[in-house]
Amino acid sequence: MCVAVPMKVIEVDDVNCVAEIDGVRKTICVMTLDDVKPGDYVMAHAGFAIAKVDPATADETLRLMREIVESEERDR
Amino acid sequence: MRYIEEFRDGKLAAKLEQDLVREAARLARAITLMEVCGTHTMSIYRHGLRSMFPENVKMVSGPGCPVCVTPVGYVDMAIELARTPGVIITTFGDMMRVPGTSSALQKERGAGKDVRVVYTALDALTVAANNKNNEVVFLGVGFETTAPSIASTIIMAKKLGITNFSVLCAHKVMPEPMEALTSGQLKLDGYMCPAHVSAIIGEEGYRPIAGKYGVPCVITGFEPLDILRGVIMLVRQVADGRAEVENEYNRVVLPEGNRKAQAILADVFVKSSAVWRGLGPIPDSGLAIAPKYEAYDAAKKFGIVEPPSRENPACVCGEILKGLKGPQDCPLFGKACVPENPIGACMVSSEGTCAAHYRYGAGALAHA
């Protein structure tokens, strides 16, 4: 029930946005978020955007994980 | 989306498993961690993560499947409303099979009652707008992740002047049962905190658990790499003798949570005592519709009260939801109680501990 899907915002009006994942577009309510702009990523849960996703932090997390793997591989 | 793919990278998972083994070797004793959220439970089973946890790190499942913990009495109220002439029941699909005392919504629909599954609460409002001669009741079930969307829908109903819409409210909040469990029988060494509940409430809600009870809390995402990192962070805290609130899922969860959603919740709901299937009543663990929105409260509108819940005495779901027993300890599991015919809370939703164990559990039994 708590599954939410990250979607890319295509366009926004007062209450809703059109967001996309894997070519599928849906209308998502953005009443629970401020300042949603086209190009943002949001977590869509039961038709509502509950949070923004920070792609930079996601990239950083993955980079750190890879760095650990690579450093260990060098040490071997 | 690429982040989903990448947070499932098997090579990185193998590396994180090594890190986990190394951290676990620092522990002075075997520890028990609880994943509170049903979606975590499901992800752990589905990706076979339990087999990657070291012998001295045991994970137990908690009460964080909102459908599972919805009491029998609430389902009975929903059924009573479904049988009321002129009422259309609207609900998320996972409530359809939840057993009441003698029926379930799916059975009522089969018997010709107007019960409709919607994808979002706003769709229920559309049903109300299109059926002015009927009363449309939405079944408001879910934790802090879901409650803001129902609160927003109530605000919208008021704004649009839609008066034939109401919510049968059984929303619950997460930190209170965690605190109740922490102070109970089970000696927990750490909590994996729910990802999207935390997107709303932020880190604050877990501070008493870490501070007052000394139990480490790590907010963790649902992807396999998130979960492995979350377990590593918990094991590291225990090994270091720390008890803090840490956030593994900071690409989504802000320390302060979602302030706007919090404000919407505070506007529409007030804290109330709530009954948890399997756990009984827990003070301040529920959300009731605030007096200013009582026109949208289905229980008040139709003058119905929740009857006491009667559960199958052989079912051990209460103990399972407290982390004291596993599905294999239940005499009904896999026999009288199966996903097609659930008896207990934990088999009801696909995210319940028993349902996950039934579907994916064979390989995980060794560590259960």
XYZ file of C-alpha atoms in Angstrom:
444
model
C 0.000 0.000 0.000
C 2.922 2.323 0.607
C 4.425 1.751 -2.803
C 4.972 5.004 -4.635
C 6.343 5.378 -8.141
C 8.882 8.004 -9.208
C 7.515 9.947 -12.177
C 8.805 12.849 -14.251
C 6.577 15.931 -14.287
C 5.664 17.045 -17.801
C 3.202 19.888 -17.130
C 1.541 21.441 -14.079
C -1.689 23.345 -13.383
C -3.218 24.560 -10.075
C -4.042 21.197 -8.558
C -2.703 18.529 -10.889
C 0.307 17.631 -12.954
C 0.795 15.283 -15.868
C 3.656 12.942 -15.000
C 5.346 10.177 -16.937
C 7.151 6.902 -16.291
C 8.297 4.533 -19.051
C 6.157 6.372 -21.600
C 2.978 6.064 -19.490
C 1.393 9.400 -18.581
C -0.970 9.958 -15.672
C -2.650 12.910 -14.032
C -1.312 13.254 -10.492
C -2.656 15.615 -7.819
C -0.006 17.990 -6.425
C -2.064 19.562 -3.587
C 0.353 18.116 -1.030
C 3.496 19.649 -2.571
C 4.716 23.196 -3.199
C 6.579 24.459 -6.244
C 6.268 21.476 -8.559
C 7.790 22.328 -11.941
C 8.073 20.501 -15.259
C 11.228 18.375 -15.180
C 10.924 17.601 -11.440
C 10.663 14.006 -10.298
C 7.890 13.189 -7.811
C 6.864 10.071 -5.916
C 3.270 9.321 -6.976
C 1.173 7.423 -4.429
C -2.479 6.575 -5.144
C -2.799 9.492 -7.549
C -1.074 12.045 -5.299
C 2.492 13.367 -5.366
C 3.787 12.832 -1.823
C 7.412 13.950 -2.206
C 9.923 15.218 -4.700
C 12.812 12.961 -5.661
C 16.261 14.486 -5.612
C 18.050 12.941 -8.635
C 21.368 14.472 -7.509
C 21.168 12.624 -4.177
C 20.229 9.393 -5.957
C 23.263 9.805 -8.217
C 25.487 10.566 -5.237
C 24.247 7.483 -3.350
C 24.966 5.240 -6.322
C 28.350 6.891 -6.882
C 29.380 6.232 -3.269
C 28.272 2.613 -3.503
C 30.253 2.130 -6.716
C 33.281 3.828 -5.184
C 33.273 1.298 -2.330
C 33.059 -1.591 -4.800
C 35.841 -0.183 -6.959
C 38.174 0.538 -4.040
C 37.730 -2.997 -2.728
C 38.387 -4.414 -6.192
C 41.634 -2.407 -6.367
C 42.680 -3.724 -2.961
C 42.284 -7.333 -3.983
C 13.073 4.825 -14.518
C 16.805 4.391 -14.268
C 17.007 4.824 -10.482
C 14.799 1.779 -9.938
C 17.038 -0.341 -12.164
C 20.217 0.902 -10.565
C 19.016 0.431 -6.995
C 18.567 -3.249 -7.906
C 22.173 -3.729 -9.140
C 23.205 -7.284 -8.187
C 26.937 -6.512 -8.154
C 26.465 -3.666 -5.693
C 24.171 -5.885 -3.606
C 26.887 -8.559 -3.360
C 29.320 -5.905 -2.140
C 26.862 -4.538 0.396
C 26.346 -8.103 1.658
C 30.098 -8.276 2.381
C 29.889 -4.962 4.234
C 26.958 -6.295 6.233
C 28.873 -9.444 7.194
C 31.818 -7.298 8.326
C 29.612 -4.993 10.432
C 27.733 -7.958 11.920
C 31.040 -9.532 12.987
C 31.513 -6.519 15.319
C 28.326 -7.353 17.247
C 28.778 -8.769 20.729
C 25.514 -10.748 20.482
C 22.735 -11.723 18.122
C 20.320 -8.843 17.431
C 16.707 -8.484 16.300
C 15.671 -5.720 13.894
C 12.119 -4.958 12.837
C 11.000 -3.824 9.407
C 7.786 -2.047 10.364
C 6.325 -1.545 6.913
C 4.504 -4.197 4.896
C 6.079 -2.913 1.699
C 9.535 -3.547 3.229
C 8.409 -7.053 4.220
C 7.291 -7.720 0.674
C 10.492 -6.334 -0.847
C 12.684 -8.372 1.534
C 10.874 -11.574 0.560
C 10.550 -10.809 -3.139
C 14.243 -10.065 -3.596
C 15.368 -12.930 -1.350
C 17.207 -10.524 0.950
C 16.598 -12.540 4.120
C 19.090 -15.132 2.903
C 21.753 -12.377 2.719
C 21.403 -11.380 6.368
C 24.062 -12.867 8.682
C 23.031 -15.492 11.288
C 23.339 -13.004 14.145
C 21.052 -10.420 12.495
C 17.406 -11.464 12.653
C 14.712 -9.405 10.941
C 11.129 -9.620 12.135
C 8.093 -8.048 10.479
C 5.993 -5.419 12.208
C 2.448 -4.043 12.077
C 2.939 -1.711 9.109
C 0.476 -3.147 6.630
C -2.528 -0.797 6.983
C -4.987 -3.195 5.386
C -3.835 -6.053 7.643
C -4.320 -4.075 10.845
C -7.777 -2.776 9.911
C -10.072 -4.365 12.512
C -12.935 -6.755 11.816
C -15.380 -4.205 13.301
C -14.418 -1.591 10.690
C -15.050 -4.045 7.844
C -18.415 -4.859 9.440
C -19.298 -1.133 9.419
C -18.305 -0.857 5.741
C -20.495 -3.876 4.959
C -23.407 -2.352 6.877
C -23.062 0.789 4.748
C -22.797 -1.252 1.532
C -26.127 -2.839 2.439
C -27.742 0.573 3.051
C -30.029 1.520 0.125
C -28.643 4.323 -2.036
C -25.061 4.034 -0.760
C -22.145 3.518 -3.140
C -18.966 2.271 -1.443
C -15.678 3.355 -3.020
C -12.391 1.820 -1.899
C -8.820 0.968 -2.786
C -8.758 -2.554 -4.187
C -6.835 -4.163 -1.358
C -9.784 -3.738 1.052
C -12.056 -5.928 -1.052
C -11.083 -9.311 0.384
C -10.527 -8.272 4.014
C -12.794 -10.518 6.086
C -15.390 -9.021 8.406
C -17.292 -11.137 10.902
C -19.429 -12.903 8.310
C -18.749 -11.281 4.937
C -16.284 -9.238 2.891
C -16.808 -6.352 0.454
C -16.064 -8.625 -2.476
C -18.885 -10.941 -1.394
C -21.219 -7.964 -1.023
C -20.401 -6.815 -4.546
C -21.060 -10.371 -5.766
C -24.456 -10.126 -4.050
C -25.268 -7.016 -6.077
C -24.229 -4.210 -3.712
C -22.621 -1.132 -5.312
C -18.974 -1.404 -4.257
C -16.453 0.272 -6.571
C -12.669 0.114 -6.624
C -10.946 3.437 -7.291
C -7.295 4.246 -7.984
C -7.295 7.522 -6.084
C -9.584 9.129 -3.491
C -10.302 11.926 -5.989
C -11.956 9.325 -8.247
C -14.431 8.670 -5.407
C -15.279 12.377 -5.464
C -15.942 12.118 -9.203
C -18.294 9.179 -8.517
C -20.134 11.438 -6.037
C -20.352 14.306 -8.537
C -21.784 11.938 -11.153
C -24.298 10.239 -8.810
C -26.027 13.107 -7.026
C -28.940 10.913 -5.889
C -26.650 8.482 -4.066
C -24.453 8.783 -1.002
C -20.846 7.930 -1.867
C -18.691 6.620 0.985
C -14.916 6.259 0.611
C -13.108 3.792 2.891
C -10.276 5.847 4.395
C -7.622 3.315 5.338
C -3.864 3.818 5.419
C -1.004 5.431 7.318
C 0.569 8.880 6.945
C 1.477 8.086 3.333
C -2.155 7.745 2.298
C -3.986 9.968 4.782
C -2.922 13.308 3.164
C -4.575 12.302 -0.112
C -7.861 11.557 1.660
C -7.567 14.796 3.650
C -6.979 16.706 0.391
C -10.034 15.031 -1.119
C -12.204 16.135 1.835
C -10.900 19.707 1.428
C -11.695 19.498 -2.277
C -15.223 18.146 -1.591
C -15.890 21.126 0.683
C -14.481 23.574 -1.858
C -16.616 22.110 -4.664
C -19.721 21.934 -2.443
C -20.145 18.176 -2.961
C -22.369 17.051 -0.088
C -23.138 13.414 -1.008
C -19.561 12.319 -0.235
C -18.150 11.079 3.073
C -15.232 9.051 4.423
C -15.409 6.083 6.773
C -12.181 6.946 8.505
C -9.751 4.353 9.912
C -6.470 6.118 9.237
C -3.597 5.273 11.530
C -0.225 6.749 12.352
C 3.026 4.838 12.635
C 5.278 6.058 15.459
C 2.736 5.295 18.230
C 2.533 1.503 17.655
C 6.322 1.445 17.266
C 6.611 3.070 20.669
C 4.045 0.612 22.079
C 6.051 -2.318 20.707
C 9.333 -0.879 21.963
C 8.028 -0.720 25.493
C 6.490 -4.197 25.276
C 7.645 -7.799 25.437
C 9.818 -7.834 22.374
C 13.369 -6.658 22.853
C 14.144 -4.906 19.613
C 17.614 -3.661 18.684
C 16.563 -1.430 15.806
C 13.768 -0.223 13.562
C 13.819 -0.036 9.791
C 11.437 2.919 9.476
C 8.878 3.048 6.661
C 10.018 4.922 3.559
C 6.941 6.794 2.432
C 5.359 7.340 5.843
C 8.657 9.105 6.566
C 8.321 11.176 3.372
C 5.371 12.801 5.152
C 6.434 12.854 8.823
C 10.216 13.230 8.380
C 12.699 12.200 11.061
C 10.986 13.868 14.039
C 8.400 11.165 14.758
C 11.060 8.589 15.566
C 13.123 10.733 17.972
C 11.360 9.449 21.131
C 12.024 5.848 20.083
C 15.729 6.493 19.573
C 16.070 8.940 22.477
C 13.768 7.600 25.189
C 14.095 3.884 24.480
C 17.585 3.762 22.980
C 16.441 1.909 19.862
C 18.205 2.938 16.627
C 15.923 4.011 13.765
C 16.913 4.117 10.094
C 14.516 5.488 7.472
C 15.018 3.164 4.526
C 13.856 3.050 0.908
C 12.182 0.033 -0.670
C 14.702 -0.985 -3.321
C 16.997 -3.946 -2.503
C 20.134 -1.781 -2.206
C 18.247 0.624 0.078
C 17.248 -2.216 2.366
C 20.761 -3.660 2.520
C 22.178 -0.206 3.308
C 19.466 0.294 5.935
C 20.386 -2.961 7.672
C 24.101 -2.065 7.549
C 23.359 1.353 9.107
C 21.286 -0.290 11.871
C 23.917 -2.952 12.614
C 26.618 -0.258 12.659
C 24.636 1.806 15.185
C 24.175 -1.217 17.471
C 27.856 -2.192 17.168
C 28.885 1.422 17.956
C 26.477 1.596 20.900
C 24.547 4.475 19.294
C 20.780 5.006 19.057
C 19.976 7.725 16.519
C 17.509 8.499 13.773
C 19.344 8.128 10.452
C 18.004 8.596 6.944
C 19.116 6.166 4.247
C 16.384 7.404 1.895
C 17.424 11.045 1.687
C 16.810 11.238 -2.052
C 13.097 11.302 -1.132
C 12.727 11.907 2.628
C 13.570 15.377 3.938
C 14.515 15.686 7.629
C 11.390 17.796 8.217
C 9.171 15.590 6.016
C 6.455 17.118 3.852
C 5.325 20.246 5.719
C 2.416 20.957 3.404
C 1.026 17.434 3.803
C 1.474 17.729 7.587
C -0.540 20.970 7.563
C -3.321 19.320 5.530
C -3.411 16.394 7.990
C -3.568 18.780 10.958
C -6.405 20.716 9.317
C -8.649 17.722 8.507
C -7.837 15.183 11.221
C -7.398 14.968 14.982
C -5.466 12.240 16.788
C -7.646 9.505 18.290
C -7.360 6.113 19.892
C -7.501 3.347 17.301
C -8.026 -0.395 17.322
C -5.365 -2.413 15.492
C -6.306 -5.854 14.234
C -4.165 -8.240 16.260
C -2.813 -5.543 18.591
C -5.970 -4.040 20.114
C -6.448 -0.355 20.993
C -3.435 1.997 21.024
C -3.936 5.587 22.301
C -3.309 8.419 19.803
C -2.542 5.959 17.007
C -5.506 6.894 14.832
C -6.740 9.893 12.858
C -10.379 10.937 13.204
C -12.082 13.579 11.064
C -11.943 16.963 12.846
C -15.241 18.634 13.918
C -14.987 21.315 11.207
C -15.202 18.590 8.541
C -17.703 16.340 10.335
C -20.170 16.634 7.431
C -17.738 14.327 5.619
C -17.500 11.762 8.425
C -19.501 8.704 7.279
C -19.778 7.243 10.807
C -21.471 10.474 12.015
C -23.507 10.968 8.863
C -25.011 7.477 9.058
C -24.948 7.210 12.857
C -22.984 3.962 13.007
C -20.436 2.856 15.586
C -17.658 0.309 15.301
C -18.711 -3.005 16.876
C -16.178 -4.916 18.962
C -13.894 -7.117 16.879
C -14.018 -10.886 17.122
C -11.053 -12.696 15.634
C -10.359 -16.391 15.116
C -8.871 -17.579 18.437
C -6.428 -19.965 16.725
C -4.889 -17.124 14.667
C -1.534 -15.834 15.984
C -1.430 -12.666 13.840
C -1.352 -10.489 16.943
C 1.888 -12.163 18.041
C 3.257 -11.989 14.486
C 2.493 -8.247 14.250
C 4.374 -7.783 17.520
C 7.358 -9.680 16.115
C 7.014 -12.434 18.734
C 6.047 -15.263 16.385
C 6.462 -16.144 12.715
C 3.887 -17.463 10.209
C 5.230 -21.006 10.633
C 4.144 -20.873 14.306
C 0.459 -20.563 13.339
C -1.697 -23.720 13.139
C -3.855 -22.093 10.443
C -0.995 -20.937 8.161
C -1.095 -22.564 4.725
C -3.956 -24.827 5.789
C -7.218 -23.091 6.717
C -5.607 -19.680 6.085
C -4.320 -19.082 2.549
C -4.241 -15.949 0.331
C -7.409 -17.064 -1.507
C -9.221 -17.455 1.822
C -7.463 -15.303 4.409
C -8.472 -15.709 8.043
C -5.906 -13.608 9.847
C -4.704 -10.060 9.345
C -1.274 -11.013 8.022
C -2.669 -13.105 5.154
C -5.186 -10.488 4.058
C -3.052 -8.120 2.030
C -0.300 -9.198 -0.355
C 1.982 -7.120 1.895
C 1.113 -9.041 5.041
C 3.823 -11.141 6.671
C 1.937 -14.418 6.179
C 1.043 -13.627 2.567
C 4.681 -12.769 1.774
C 5.854 -15.906 3.593
C 3.284 -18.049 1.787
C 4.342 -16.701 -1.585
C 8.100 -16.402 -1.227
C 8.886 -18.031 2.083
C 10.278 -21.498 1.327
C 13.847 -20.325 0.917
C 13.547 -17.876 3.780
C 12.367 -20.363 6.405
C 15.886 -21.086 7.635
C 16.284 -17.516 8.828
C 12.687 -16.860 9.839
